[in-house]
PDB file of C-alpha atoms in Angstrom:
ATOM      1  CA  MET A  62       0.003  -0.014   0.020  1.00  0.00           C
ATOM      2  CA  GLU A  63       1.460   3.294  -1.084  1.00  0.00           C
ATOM      3  CA  GLU A  64       1.725   6.037   1.588  1.00  0.00           C
ATOM      4  CA  ILE A  65       1.178   9.648   0.949  1.00  0.00           C
ATOM      5  CA  ILE A  66       2.766  12.115   3.453  1.00  0.00           C
ATOM      6  CA  ILE A  67       1.310  15.603   3.581  1.00  0.00           C
ATOM      7  CA  ASP A  68       2.476  18.666   5.511  1.00  0.00           C
ATOM      8  CA  ALA A  69      -0.639  20.655   6.367  1.00  0.00           C
ATOM      9  CA  LYS A  70       1.178  23.828   7.426  1.00  0.00           C
ATOM     10  CA  ASP A  71      -0.716  26.917   6.031  1.00  0.00           C
ATOM     11  CA  CYS A  72      -3.192  24.777   3.856  1.00  0.00           C
ATOM     12  CA  VAL A  73      -6.797  25.442   3.917  1.00  0.00           C
ATOM     13  CA  LEU A  74      -8.598  22.751   6.063  1.00  0.00           C
ATOM     14  CA  GLY A  75     -11.578  22.103   3.662  1.00  0.00           C
ATOM     15  CA  ARG A  76      -9.481  21.891   0.596  1.00  0.00           C
ATOM     16  CA  LEU A  77      -6.900  19.688   1.953  1.00  0.00           C
ATOM     17  CA  ALA A  78      -9.565  17.431   3.669  1.00  0.00           C
ATOM     18  CA  SER A  79     -11.231  16.858   0.209  1.00  0.00           C
ATOM     19  CA  PHE A  80      -7.932  15.866  -1.191  1.00  0.00           C
ATOM     20  CA  ILE A  81      -7.158  13.518   1.699  1.00  0.00           C
ATOM     21  CA  ALA A  82     -10.648  11.830   1.396  1.00  0.00           C
ATOM     22  CA  LYS A  83     -10.170  11.195  -2.323  1.00  0.00           C
ATOM     23  CA  GLN A  84      -6.666   9.715  -1.763  1.00  0.00           C
ATOM     24  CA  ALA A  85      -7.919   7.413   1.114  1.00  0.00           C
ATOM     25  CA  ARG A  86     -10.929   6.186  -1.241  1.00  0.00           C
ATOM     26  CA  LYS A  87      -8.469   5.326  -3.886  1.00  0.00           C
ATOM     27  CA  GLY A  88      -6.727   3.046  -1.314  1.00  0.00           C
ATOM     28  CA  PHE A  89      -3.755   5.135  -0.423  1.00  0.00           C
ATOM     29  CA  LYS A  90      -2.513   5.353   3.322  1.00  0.00           C
ATOM     30  CA  VAL A  91      -2.474   9.116   3.992  1.00  0.00           C
ATOM     31  CA  ILE A  92      -0.462  10.681   6.853  1.00  0.00           C
ATOM     32  CA  VAL A  93      -0.967  14.356   7.707  1.00  0.00           C
ATOM     33  CA  LEU A  94       1.684  16.140   9.627  1.00  0.00           C
ATOM     34  CA  ASN A  95       1.418  19.666  11.330  1.00  0.00           C
ATOM     35  CA  ALA A  96      -2.451  19.220  11.495  1.00  0.00           C
ATOM     36  CA  GLY A  97      -2.664  22.255  13.892  1.00  0.00           C
ATOM     37  CA  LYS A  98      -1.010  24.606  11.641  1.00  0.00           C
ATOM     38  CA  ALA A  99      -3.588  24.275   8.885  1.00  0.00           C
ATOM     39  CA  ILE A 100      -5.962  27.350   8.540  1.00  0.00           C
ATOM     40  CA  VAL A 101      -9.733  27.858   8.474  1.00  0.00           C
ATOM     41  CA  VAL A 102     -10.496  30.811   6.224  1.00  0.00           C
ATOM     42  CA  GLY A 103     -12.971  33.468   7.595  1.00  0.00           C
ATOM     43  CA  LYS A 104     -13.272  35.995  10.263  1.00  0.00           C
ATOM     44  CA  PRO A 105     -11.905  34.262  13.424  1.00  0.00           C
ATOM     45  CA  LYS A 106     -14.841  35.566  15.558  1.00  0.00           C
ATOM     46  CA  LYS A 107     -17.377  34.142  13.156  1.00  0.00           C
ATOM     47  CA  ILE A 108     -15.605  30.732  12.777  1.00  0.00           C
ATOM     48  CA  LEU A 109     -15.369  30.428  16.614  1.00  0.00           C
ATOM     49  CA  GLU A 110     -19.100  31.355  17.052  1.00  0.00           C
ATOM     50  CA  LYS A 111     -19.950  28.628  14.420  1.00  0.00           C
ATOM     51  CA  TYR A 112     -18.016  26.053  16.241  1.00  0.00           C
ATOM     52  CA  LEU A 113     -19.227  27.046  19.557  1.00  0.00           C
ATOM     53  CA  SER A 114     -22.917  27.009  18.433  1.00  0.00           C
ATOM     54  CA  ARG A 115     -22.665  23.412  17.792  1.00  0.00           C
ATOM     55  CA  PHE A 116     -21.861  22.771  21.426  1.00  0.00           C
ATOM     56  CA  ARG A 117     -24.768  24.777  22.580  1.00  0.00           C
ATOM     57  CA  LEU A 118     -27.549  23.051  20.398  1.00  0.00           C
ATOM     58  CA  GLY A 119     -29.025  21.473  23.494  1.00  0.00           C
ATOM     59  CA  GLY A 120     -30.250  17.930  24.035  1.00  0.00           C
ATOM     60  CA  THR A 121     -28.654  15.423  26.396  1.00  0.00           C
ATOM     61  CA  SER A 122     -24.947  14.609  26.308  1.00  0.00           C
ATOM     62  CA  GLN A 123     -25.657  10.849  25.768  1.00  0.00           C
ATOM     63  CA  LYS A 124     -27.151  11.461  22.212  1.00  0.00           C
ATOM     64  CA  GLY A 125     -25.327  13.110  19.375  1.00  0.00           C
ATOM     65  CA  PRO A 126     -23.948  14.821  17.371  1.00  0.00           C
ATOM     66  CA  PHE A 127     -20.679  14.762  19.228  1.00  0.00           C
ATOM     67  CA  TYR A 128     -18.189  17.349  18.343  1.00  0.00           C
ATOM     68  CA  SER A 129     -14.488  17.115  19.251  1.00  0.00           C
ATOM     69  CA  ARG A 130     -12.704  19.977  20.735  1.00  0.00           C
ATOM     70  CA  THR A 131      -9.092  18.710  19.775  1.00  0.00           C
ATOM     71  CA  VAL A 132      -7.044  19.493  16.690  1.00  0.00           C
ATOM     72  CA  ILE A 133      -7.260  15.880  15.443  1.00  0.00           C
ATOM     73  CA  GLY A 134     -10.869  15.617  16.133  1.00  0.00           C
ATOM     74  CA  ILE A 135     -11.587  18.730  14.092  1.00  0.00           C
ATOM     75  CA  TRP A 136      -9.587  17.117  11.250  1.00  0.00           C
ATOM     76  CA  LYS A 137     -11.345  13.712  11.528  1.00  0.00           C
ATOM     77  CA  ARG A 138     -14.729  15.362  11.488  1.00  0.00           C
ATOM     78  CA  ALA A 139     -13.813  17.395   8.377  1.00  0.00           C
ATOM     79  CA  VAL A 140     -12.545  14.404   6.388  1.00  0.00           C
ATOM     80  CA  ARG A 141     -15.238  12.076   7.678  1.00  0.00           C
ATOM     81  CA  GLY A 142     -17.937  14.255   6.166  1.00  0.00           C
ATOM     82  CA  MET A 143     -16.248  13.920   2.751  1.00  0.00           C
ATOM     83  CA  ILE A 144     -15.507  10.410   2.690  1.00  0.00           C
ATOM     84  CA  GLY A 145     -18.955   8.589   3.127  1.00  0.00           C
ATOM     85  CA  TRP A 146     -18.039   7.004   6.397  1.00  0.00           C
ATOM     86  CA  LYS A 147     -21.405   5.142   6.924  1.00  0.00           C
ATOM     87  CA  LYS A 148     -20.656   2.765   4.104  1.00  0.00           C
ATOM     88  CA  ALA A 149     -18.041  -0.162   4.472  1.00  0.00           C
ATOM     89  CA  SER A 150     -15.833   1.251   1.869  1.00  0.00           C
ATOM     90  CA  GLY A 151     -15.770   4.662   3.544  1.00  0.00           C
ATOM     91  CA  LYS A 152     -14.963   3.131   7.010  1.00  0.00           C
ATOM     92  CA  LYS A 153     -12.070   1.184   5.379  1.00  0.00           C
ATOM     93  CA  ALA A 154     -10.850   4.398   3.741  1.00  0.00           C
ATOM     94  CA  PHE A 155     -11.156   6.361   7.031  1.00  0.00           C
ATOM     95  CA  LYS A 156      -8.979   3.817   8.798  1.00  0.00           C
ATOM     96  CA  LEU A 157      -6.241   4.556   6.269  1.00  0.00           C
ATOM     97  CA  ILE A 158      -5.805   8.257   7.447  1.00  0.00           C
ATOM     98  CA  LYS A 159      -3.533   9.434  10.285  1.00  0.00           C
ATOM     99  CA  PHE A 160      -3.205  12.761  11.793  1.00  0.00           C
ATOM    100  CA  TYR A 161      -0.354  14.322  13.856  1.00  0.00           C
ATOM    101  CA  GLU A 162      -0.179  17.750  15.405  1.00  0.00           C
ATOM    102  CA  ASP A 163       3.665  17.869  14.807  1.00  0.00           C
ATOM    103  CA  VAL A 164       6.207  15.924  12.916  1.00  0.00           C
ATOM    104  CA  PRO A 165       7.091  12.544  14.586  1.00  0.00           C
ATOM    105  CA  LYS A 166      10.567  11.230  14.303  1.00  0.00           C
ATOM    106  CA  GLU A 167       9.717   8.466  11.836  1.00  0.00           C
ATOM    107  CA  TYR A 168       8.573  11.136   9.260  1.00  0.00           C
ATOM    108  CA  LYS A 169      11.143  13.675   9.889  1.00  0.00           C
ATOM    109  CA  ASN A 170      13.369  12.956   6.813  1.00  0.00           C
ATOM    110  CA  LYS A 171      10.609  11.662   4.542  1.00  0.00           C
ATOM    111  CA  GLU A 172       9.513  13.439   1.468  1.00  0.00           C
ATOM    112  CA  THR A 173       6.126  15.157   1.632  1.00  0.00           C
ATOM    113  CA  VAL A 174       3.637  15.640  -1.319  1.00  0.00           C
ATOM    114  CA  ASN A 175       3.580  19.196  -2.760  1.00  0.00           C
ATOM    115  CA  VAL A 176       0.349  20.705  -1.508  1.00  0.00           C
ATOM    116  CA  ASP A 177       0.997  24.376  -2.708  1.00  0.00           C
ATOM    117  CA  ARG A 178      -2.292  24.365  -4.469  1.00  0.00           C
ATOM    118  CA  PHE A 179      -4.072  23.957  -1.158  1.00  0.00           C
ATOM    119  CA  LYS A 180      -2.580  27.147   0.249  1.00  0.00           C
ATOM    120  CA  LYS A 181      -4.201  30.423  -0.035  1.00  0.00           C
ATOM    121  CA  LYS A 182      -3.065  33.908   0.744  1.00  0.00           C
ATOM    122  CA  VAL A 183      -5.626  35.417   2.977  1.00  0.00           C
ATOM    123  CA  THR A 184      -5.688  37.914   5.787  1.00  0.00           C
ATOM    124  CA  ASP A 185      -8.712  36.598   7.745  1.00  0.00           C
ATOM    125  CA  PHE A 186      -8.053  33.150   9.077  1.00  0.00           C
ATOM    126  CA  ILE A 187      -7.543  31.172  12.226  1.00  0.00           C
ATOM    127  CA  THR A 188      -5.358  28.046  12.657  1.00  0.00           C
ATOM    128  CA  VAL A 189      -6.958  24.743  13.751  1.00  0.00           C
ATOM    129  CA  GLU A 190      -4.553  24.769  16.770  1.00  0.00           C
ATOM    130  CA  LYS A 191      -5.794  28.259  17.870  1.00  0.00           C
ATOM    131  CA  LEU A 192      -9.402  27.292  17.130  1.00  0.00           C
ATOM    132  CA  SER A 193      -9.139  24.094  19.227  1.00  0.00           C
ATOM    133  CA  ARG A 194      -7.537  26.120  22.081  1.00  0.00           C
ATOM    134  CA  LEU A 195     -10.398  28.651  21.985  1.00  0.00           C
ATOM    135  CA  ILE A 196     -13.129  26.028  21.907  1.00  0.00           C
ATOM    136  CA  ARG A 197     -11.683  24.254  24.983  1.00  0.00           C
ATOM    137  CA  GLN A 198     -11.532  27.554  26.944  1.00  0.00           C
ATOM    138  CA  LYS A 199     -15.246  28.245  26.528  1.00  0.00           C
TER     139      LYS A 199
END
């Protein structure tokens, strides 16, 4: 099984998540490094409000939907929505994806895929790491 290593630093979360989902559905093992350094485009206040409103929807804590407050959880939720995870093929593809907040020792010297097309020069954005920190504070 071929392995695709991606450095998510300064990449747009949604654009990169769709690429990751496609590659996993094709059968490639996908490793995402620096997941916390990816960005979510938009005004930071609005993005934070959107994520916080999901937690305030009400209902009991035993029923869903469940939203994670961690960097890895935010990434998994984004990719999961694009992969068709309720089907057997989607679950199989979802297991092929690994996320890391930093670069582990075993991937330090390995070559990463060129992801410049997923980077965008914007002024209004928030990193996934900062978003996760702000969500956990509230």
